[in-house]
Structure formats: structure tokens, C-alpha cells
Short mmCIF file of C-alpha atoms in Angstrom, two decimals:
data_model
loop_
_atom_site.label_atom_id
_atom_site.label_comp_id
_atom_site.label_asym_id
_atom_site.label_seq_id
_atom_site.Cartn_x
_atom_site.Cartn_y
_atom_site.Cartn_z
CA MET A 1 0.41 0.15 0.87
CA PRO A 2 1.62 3.22 -0.98
CA SER A 3 2.04 5.15 1.50
CA THR A 4 0.30 7.93 0.41
CA THR A 5 -2.64 5.76 0.74
CA HIS A 6 -1.53 5.54 5.01
CA HIS A 7 -1.73 9.08 5.80
CA ARG A 8 -4.97 9.48 3.65
CA LEU A 9 -5.75 6.43 5.96
CA ILE A 10 -4.03 8.10 9.24
CA ALA A 11 -5.29 11.45 8.81
CA VAL A 12 -9.38 10.02 8.44
CA ILE A 13 -9.03 7.42 11.86
CA VAL A 14 -7.47 10.35 13.26
CA LEU A 15 -9.67 13.91 12.34
CA VAL A 16 -13.31 12.47 12.07
CA PRO A 17 -13.21 11.24 16.55
CA ALA A 18 -10.97 14.35 16.82
CA LEU A 19 -14.54 16.86 14.88
CA ALA A 20 -16.83 14.80 17.10
CA ALA A 21 -14.62 15.04 20.47
CA LEU A 22 -15.14 18.79 18.65
CA ALA A 23 -19.08 18.82 17.93
CA LEU A 24 -19.27 17.33 22.25
CA TRP A 25 -17.79 19.65 23.91
CA ALA A 26 -18.57 23.35 21.52
CA PHE A 27 -22.53 21.75 22.02
CA THR A 28 -22.97 19.97 25.72
CA TRP A 29 -19.60 22.65 27.20
CA PRO A 30 -23.17 25.82 26.13
CA ALA A 31 -25.51 23.69 28.05
CA ALA A 32 -24.25 21.84 31.04
CA ARG A 33 -22.91 25.16 32.48
CA THR A 34 -25.76 27.23 31.70
CA ALA A 35 -26.27 29.48 34.87
CA PRO A 36 -26.36 33.60 34.81
CA ARG A 37 -23.38 35.51 34.88
CA ASP A 38 -24.34 39.29 35.32
CA LEU A 39 -27.43 39.27 34.12
CA PRO A 40 -28.69 42.22 33.92
CA LEU A 41 -31.85 43.21 36.74
CA GLY A 42 -32.93 46.39 37.23
CA VAL A 43 -34.36 48.00 40.90
CA ALA A 44 -36.84 49.92 41.21
CA GLY A 45 -38.57 51.24 44.25
CA PRO A 46 -37.36 53.78 47.70
CA PRO A 47 -33.57 54.40 48.26
CA ALA A 48 -34.09 52.04 51.43
CA ALA A 49 -36.33 48.71 50.80
CA THR A 50 -33.98 48.67 47.41
CA ALA A 51 -30.40 48.65 49.10
CA GLN A 52 -31.58 45.66 51.11
CA LEU A 53 -33.35 44.67 47.96
CA GLU A 54 -29.60 45.02 46.19
CA LYS A 55 -27.94 43.42 49.06
CA ARG A 56 -30.17 40.30 49.21
CA LEU A 57 -29.10 40.23 45.08
CA GLU A 58 -25.12 40.49 45.49
CA GLY A 59 -25.95 36.96 47.71
CA HIS A 60 -25.92 34.88 44.63
CA GLY A 61 -22.71 34.90 43.39
CA GLY A 62 -22.72 37.48 40.92
CA ALA A 63 -25.50 36.59 38.81
CA PHE A 64 -26.55 39.57 39.40
CA GLU A 65 -25.78 42.93 37.25
CA ILE A 66 -27.88 45.55 39.38
CA HIS A 67 -29.54 48.93 37.86
CA ARG A 68 -30.40 50.79 39.11
CA TYR A 69 -33.60 53.01 38.62
CA ALA A 70 -36.28 55.95 40.20
CA ASP A 71 -39.23 54.21 40.05
CA GLU A 72 -42.32 51.45 38.34
CA ALA A 73 -42.20 52.86 35.12
CA ALA A 74 -38.32 53.67 34.52
CA ALA A 75 -36.76 50.60 34.99
CA ARG A 76 -40.76 49.10 32.31
CA GLY A 77 -39.22 51.17 29.86
CA ALA A 78 -35.92 49.83 30.71
CA VAL A 79 -37.18 46.21 30.00
CA GLU A 80 -39.19 47.54 26.85
CA ASP A 81 -34.95 48.40 25.77
CA ARG A 82 -33.81 45.15 26.23
CA THR A 83 -31.72 47.68 28.52
CA VAL A 84 -32.55 44.93 31.89
CA TYR A 85 -34.14 41.71 31.44
CA GLY A 86 -36.32 42.42 33.98
CA ALA A 87 -37.06 44.54 37.20
CA VAL A 88 -37.69 44.01 40.64
CA VAL A 89 -39.60 47.09 42.20
CA VAL A 90 -40.81 47.25 45.30
CA THR A 91 -43.70 48.35 46.31
CA PRO A 92 -46.20 48.93 49.45
CA ARG A 93 -48.04 46.34 48.42
CA GLY A 94 -44.82 43.77 48.15
CA PRO A 95 -41.44 43.15 45.69
CA GLU A 96 -43.47 43.77 41.50
CA LEU A 97 -41.72 41.50 39.55
CA LEU A 98 -41.10 42.66 35.64
CA THR A 99 -40.02 40.58 32.86
CA ALA A 100 -40.10 40.20 29.40
CA SER A 101 -40.15 35.99 28.30
CA ALA A 102 -40.07 37.72 24.50
CA ALA A 103 -36.41 38.83 26.26
CA GLY A 104 -36.15 34.92 26.40
CA PRO A 105 -38.22 32.15 28.32
CA ALA A 106 -35.60 30.61 29.87
CA VAL A 107 -34.34 33.88 31.91
CA ALA A 108 -38.01 35.23 32.04
CA GLN A 109 -38.23 31.94 34.02
CA PHE A 110 -35.46 32.19 35.43
CA LEU A 111 -35.84 35.49 37.88
CA GLN A 112 -39.34 34.11 38.45
CA GLN A 113 -38.28 31.12 40.63
CA ALA A 114 -35.16 32.89 42.11
CA VAL A 115 -37.60 36.16 42.44
CA ALA A 116 -40.18 34.10 44.83
CA ARG A 117 -37.74 31.87 46.90
CA GLN A 118 -36.61 34.97 48.13
CA ALA A 119 -39.78 36.41 48.97
CA SER A 120 -41.20 33.15 49.96
CA ALA A 121 -37.92 33.15 52.59
CA GLU A 122 -39.88 36.24 53.79
CA GLY A 123 -43.29 35.31 53.72
CA ALA A 124 -44.22 37.85 51.02
CA GLN A 125 -45.28 36.51 47.79
CA VAL A 126 -44.62 38.11 43.63
CA LYS A 127 -46.55 39.96 41.84
CA THR A 128 -45.62 39.41 37.97
CA VAL A 129 -46.01 41.58 35.01
CA ASP A 130 -44.95 40.41 31.26
CA VAL A 131 -44.22 43.54 29.89
CA VAL A 132 -42.95 41.70 26.71
CA ALA A 133 -44.51 38.52 26.29
CA ALA A 134 -43.44 36.01 23.81
CA PRO A 135 -45.45 35.00 21.18
CA ALA A 136 -48.34 32.72 21.41
CA GLY A 137 -47.03 30.71 18.22
CA ASP A 138 -43.99 30.73 20.10
CA PRO A 139 -44.43 30.65 24.25
CA ARG A 140 -41.11 29.16 24.98
CA GLY A 141 -38.93 30.95 22.53
CA ALA A 142 -38.06 27.38 20.61
CA ALA A 143 -39.11 28.43 16.94
CA LEU A 144 -36.60 31.18 17.59
CA GLY A 145 -33.86 29.28 19.20
CA ALA A 146 -33.76 26.95 16.13
CA ALA A 147 -34.23 29.27 13.45
CA VAL A 148 -30.31 29.80 13.75
CA LEU A 149 -29.28 26.19 12.83
CA PRO A 150 -31.38 26.40 9.58
CA LEU A 151 -29.87 29.37 8.36
CA ALA A 152 -26.27 29.30 9.21
CA LEU A 153 -26.71 26.08 6.40
CA ALA A 154 -28.41 28.71 4.17
CA GLY A 155 -25.65 30.24 4.47
CA ILE A 156 -22.85 28.06 4.59
CA ALA A 157 -24.22 25.98 1.36
CA ALA A 158 -24.45 29.60 -0.40
CA GLY A 159 -21.16 30.23 0.01
CA ALA A 160 -20.60 26.80 -1.05
CA VAL A 161 -22.51 26.86 -4.42
CA VAL A 162 -20.95 30.05 -5.11
CA THR A 163 -16.90 28.97 -5.37
CA LEU A 164 -17.92 25.52 -6.13
CA LEU A 165 -19.56 26.36 -9.44
CA GLY A 166 -16.46 29.21 -9.91
CA LEU A 167 -18.48 32.50 -10.01
CA ARG A 168 -16.25 35.02 -8.84
CA GLY A 169 -15.99 38.78 -7.97
CA VAL A 170 -18.33 40.54 -8.95
CA ARG A 171 -20.60 38.32 -10.32
CA ALA A 172 -20.83 36.14 -6.80
CA VAL A 173 -21.49 39.15 -4.95
CA ILE A 174 -24.31 39.50 -7.01
CA ALA A 175 -25.22 35.71 -6.09
CA LEU A 176 -24.41 36.28 -2.71
CA LEU A 177 -26.46 38.53 -1.83
CA GLY A 178 -29.79 37.83 -4.64
CA ALA A 179 -29.28 33.69 -1.98
CA ALA A 180 -28.85 35.99 1.20
CA ALA A 181 -32.39 38.74 0.00
CA LEU A 182 -34.43 35.24 -1.42
CA VAL A 183 -33.43 33.95 2.18
CA GLY A 184 -34.42 36.92 4.78
CA VAL A 185 -37.91 36.19 2.29
CA VAL A 186 -38.76 32.67 2.79
CA ALA A 187 -37.43 32.19 6.10
CA ALA A 188 -40.01 35.31 7.04
CA GLY A 189 -42.44 34.25 5.20
CA ILE A 190 -42.59 30.60 7.25
CA ALA A 191 -41.64 32.26 10.85
CA HIS A 192 -44.29 34.94 10.27
CA SER A 193 -45.98 34.69 7.99
CA ARG A 194 -47.24 30.59 7.99
CA LEU A 195 -46.23 30.19 11.62
CA GLY A 196 -46.90 33.88 14.00
CA VAL A 197 -43.61 33.41 15.58
CA LEU A 198 -42.44 36.80 14.51
CA THR A 199 -44.83 39.75 14.99
CA GLY A 200 -43.05 43.20 14.33
CA ASP A 201 -42.78 44.84 10.81
CA TRP A 202 -42.03 41.91 8.53
CA TRP A 203 -39.95 43.34 6.49
CA ALA A 204 -37.59 44.34 8.37
CA GLU A 205 -37.61 40.63 9.71
CA ALA A 206 -36.89 40.03 6.43
CA ALA A 207 -34.27 41.73 6.19
CA ALA A 208 -32.00 40.94 9.90
CA LEU A 209 -33.36 36.92 7.73
CA GLY A 210 -30.87 38.16 5.17
CA LEU A 211 -28.59 40.01 6.56
CA SER A 212 -27.34 37.29 8.95
CA ALA A 213 -27.52 34.90 5.74
CA LEU A 214 -25.05 36.96 3.72
CA ALA A 215 -23.07 37.23 6.34
CA VAL A 216 -22.24 33.48 7.79
CA SER A 217 -22.68 33.32 3.19
CA GLY A 218 -20.00 36.33 2.56
CA ALA A 219 -16.67 34.86 5.28
CA VAL A 220 -17.48 31.09 3.63
CA ALA A 221 -17.14 32.97 0.01
CA GLY A 222 -14.73 35.05 0.95
CA LEU A 223 -12.57 32.81 2.71
CA ALA A 224 -12.76 30.81 0.08
CA ALA A 225 -11.95 32.91 -2.47
CA LEU A 226 -8.02 33.58 -1.02
CA LEU A 227 -7.64 30.00 0.56
CA GLY A 228 -9.60 27.81 -2.04
CA THR A 229 -12.14 25.58 -1.12
CA ALA A 230 -10.50 24.47 2.34
CA GLY A 231 -12.14 27.78 3.06
CA ILE A 232 -15.45 26.46 2.61
CA GLY A 233 -14.20 23.80 5.98
CA ILE A 234 -12.42 25.86 8.37
CA ALA A 235 -15.55 29.18 7.80
CA GLY A 236 -18.45 25.99 7.55
CA ALA A 237 -16.46 25.07 10.90
CA VAL A 238 -16.49 28.27 13.49
CA VAL A 239 -19.74 28.69 12.35
CA MET A 240 -21.29 25.40 13.25
CA PHE A 241 -18.66 24.56 16.29
CA LEU A 242 -18.29 28.17 17.67
CA GLY A 243 -21.43 30.37 16.24
CA ASN A 244 -24.78 27.84 16.36
CA PRO A 245 -23.30 26.68 20.40
CA PHE A 246 -22.12 30.26 21.33
CA SER A 247 -25.18 32.73 20.29
CA GLY A 248 -27.38 31.95 23.11
CA ALA A 249 -31.05 31.81 20.89
CA ALA A 250 -32.09 28.91 23.78
CA THR A 251 -31.90 31.55 27.03
CA ALA A 252 -29.41 34.79 27.25
CA PRO A 253 -25.84 35.46 25.97
CA GLU A 254 -26.10 35.78 29.38
CA MET A 255 -26.83 31.94 30.38
CA LEU A 256 -23.78 30.42 28.76
CA PRO A 257 -19.86 29.79 30.66
CA GLU A 258 -17.76 32.73 30.07
CA PRO A 259 -16.23 33.36 27.50
CA ALA A 260 -19.47 31.71 25.29
CA GLY A 261 -21.68 34.27 24.86
CA ALA A 262 -18.87 37.35 23.87
CA ILE A 263 -17.39 35.34 21.34
CA GLY A 264 -21.60 34.29 20.32
CA GLN A 265 -22.54 37.79 20.14
CA TRP A 266 -19.52 38.55 18.33
CA LEU A 267 -20.73 36.13 15.54
CA PRO A 268 -23.17 35.77 12.68
CA PRO A 269 -25.48 33.02 14.86
CA GLY A 270 -25.48 34.86 18.12
CA ALA A 271 -25.81 38.14 16.69
CA GLY A 272 -28.52 36.93 14.05
CA ALA A 273 -30.71 35.31 17.37
CA THR A 274 -30.12 38.95 18.67
CA LEU A 275 -30.73 41.14 16.06
CA LEU A 276 -34.04 39.13 14.87
CA ARG A 277 -35.28 39.02 18.86
CA SER A 278 -35.52 43.37 19.12
CA VAL A 279 -36.16 43.92 15.49
CA SER A 280 -39.73 40.58 15.77
CA TYR A 281 -40.30 41.66 20.26
CA PHE A 282 -39.00 45.49 20.48
CA ASP A 283 -39.56 47.55 18.01
CA GLY A 284 -35.51 47.85 16.68
CA ALA A 285 -34.11 48.17 20.59
CA ALA A 286 -30.87 47.34 21.37
CA ALA A 287 -30.51 46.35 17.45
CA THR A 288 -27.81 48.60 16.07
CA GLY A 289 -25.22 46.55 17.56
CA PRO A 290 -25.56 42.41 16.35
CA ALA A 291 -27.15 45.04 13.08
CA LEU A 292 -23.09 46.58 13.34
CA THR A 293 -21.72 43.30 13.37
CA LEU A 294 -23.69 41.51 10.63
CA ALA A 295 -22.57 43.62 8.61
CA TRP A 296 -19.00 43.93 9.17
CA TRP A 297 -18.84 39.58 8.69
CA ALA A 298 -21.48 40.50 5.60
CA ALA A 299 -18.74 43.42 3.93
CA LEU A 300 -15.59 41.73 4.86
CA GLY A 301 -16.79 38.54 2.94
CA LEU A 302 -18.23 40.23 0.64
CA GLY A 303 -14.75 42.60 0.33
CA ALA A 304 -12.64 38.94 0.72
CA VAL A 305 -14.38 37.42 -2.92
CA LEU A 306 -13.38 40.95 -4.81
CA LEU A 307 -10.24 40.50 -4.29
CA GLY A 308 -9.61 37.01 -4.71
CA GLY A 309 -11.60 37.20 -8.10
CA SER A 310 -8.93 40.03 -8.27
CA LEU A 311 -6.17 38.36 -7.51
CA ARG A 312 -6.27 35.20 -9.67
CA ALA A 313 -7.49 37.68 -12.78
CA ARG A 314 -4.39 38.99 -12.24
CA LYS A 315 -2.60 35.68 -12.43
CA ALA A 316 -4.54 34.34 -14.99
CA GLY A 317 -3.19 37.65 -17.01
CA GLY A 318 0.36 37.09 -16.24
CA ALA A 319 0.12 33.86 -16.31
CA PRO A 320 0.67 34.18 -20.92
CA THR A 321 3.12 37.45 -20.79
CA ALA A 322 5.60 35.22 -18.37
CA ASP A 323 5.65 32.50 -21.40
CA ARG A 324 5.52 34.90 -24.79
CA ARG A 325 8.19 36.35 -22.28
CA GLU A 326 10.24 32.46 -22.48
CA LEU A 327 9.16 32.42 -25.87
CA ALA A 328 11.02 35.55 -26.93
CA THR A 329 14.22 34.69 -25.03
CA VAL A 330 14.60 30.89 -26.40
CA GLY A 331 13.57 33.02 -29.97
#
């Protein structure tokens, strides 16, 4: 058996288990370590009462990042603006918890349990108000969380197809833009019009979905334009093994172990999920950050596609010239 065959056999035997281990770690580690870490939580009410409440919340071992508000109206506005995931308001009638299940049903449930447990220990009952409720079509947020993987796969497929079909430069950019636009329209049609799991402005949702797909497809095609077909595997692996499990779409970035949550928000799947929540449930509140992240991924990817096409064109144009010079020298 030739040595090359031996090397390929060893590569398969070693790489397949390594990839399986990487995938298993990437998907199970965040799930196994899900817990709040500096979760933004508001506190509102009289200073004397809130001081005691803050002290008790700080006893949760860094679970919460406390934001102070003068009254219930200010705390409610912070929840609606996505500054905090919830707020505890101290009132003469007892504590009141403001939540936003649309920002993450798992987070809202955790806040209810944590605040209710603390209140019951003091002999009080907590009134819970869901300020921004999850849609009736997706009360547990499962559909939005499940949308991350198909969008990532669509982006990887678009970038790979453009590369394998040999599209270069401007043609490749046009193909990627067109594919992303269609993905956004189709996805909005299914998630909003058909299933009712998205409830915001239809075109804003389609734009967010399309931009998410473009960020991935641009990265895949751009890296492939610079590195060859190996770029498809590298970009695809980053999106699938880091972007998808670190997205925090099923819970929240602050519920993931550090630094997974932060990394996930810098990658297209996490930024896309956050942007989609903002435009669908919060009228675009806190949408600027994730939109810029996706725009940078898309711009860098498309720029790399154009650069790769230009380099290939120069290389192809320079080869005949070199050949002619060699022939002239021989002559």
C-alpha cells in the first residue's frame, strides 16, 4: 500500500474522532453550564428598601448586574429597551417582578423562580408582570432558537455553491446578495406569515434574516476566494462549532459560561438571533450592535470575494505574458 494511502487512512482515523469530540464539547459544554452570569436586572423603589433588596441579590454570587431605577415606569422602560431582562420593583403592596419572556423565556422563568424563592423566605408574594410577552405561536422561544441552525446552513450552502460553481468577483457578490435576499423573504414568510412566531415588522424581519444569511455566506465565499476550497471548511466549522452553540438563542448570552456568550455575539448566528429578537419583539430596541456585527461580517466577506477574484484575474493575465517572454528569450 503506498505511503500516501497510509497517510490518508491515518488522517481519517484521527480527524473524524477529533471533529466529533470538538462538536460534542462545543454543543454540550454551554448546555451543561447554563446559569446566569452578570445578568442585567433592574431594581426600583424607595432607596432604603432597594438597598436591602440589592444586598440580597448580590448574594447570588455574581449572577446579576444590578441597574437602579427611580420608579416602576423607568424600570419598565428599561425592560422594553432591552437594557435589562427584568426588574424587581419594591411597592407598598410587596415586590413586583417585571419580565420580558420575549427576550428569553428561560431567563424570565429563572427570574420568577429566584425572586419568588427569596420573597417566600420573607413571607411575601411576588406579582409578576410580563412586560414584553413571547408570541402565542412560540411561548417557549423554541422556534426562534431553532431558526439559528437553518440560517447558518443556508449561509454555508450559498457560499459553498458560489465557490464550487466557479463564480468570481462581481458575479459572486451578486449571487450572494440575491441568495441572501431570497432567504430572508422565504424565512420571514414561514416564521412570520405561516407560523406566527415573529410578530414585528415583516420587512425588518426579512432584512434581519437575510443579513444573517449574508454574513455567513460572505464569510464562507470570501475565505474560499482567498484560501481555496479549504476556506469553506474553515468558515463552516467556525459557524457550526462556535457560532451555533455559543449563540445563546435558546436562553441568553449571559446564561452561557464565559467567554462563550461574548464570543457568540461576535459571530453571525448569535448576532443574528439577537437582532431578530429586537426587530420582532422590541420594535428595534438594542438592534444597532448586532446589526453592525452582521454588516461587518458581510462587508469583509464580500470584500474578500472581490479581492480573491481580482488576484485570480491578475494571476491568469500574468501567466501568458510570462510564457511569451520565455518564448522570446528562447527565440
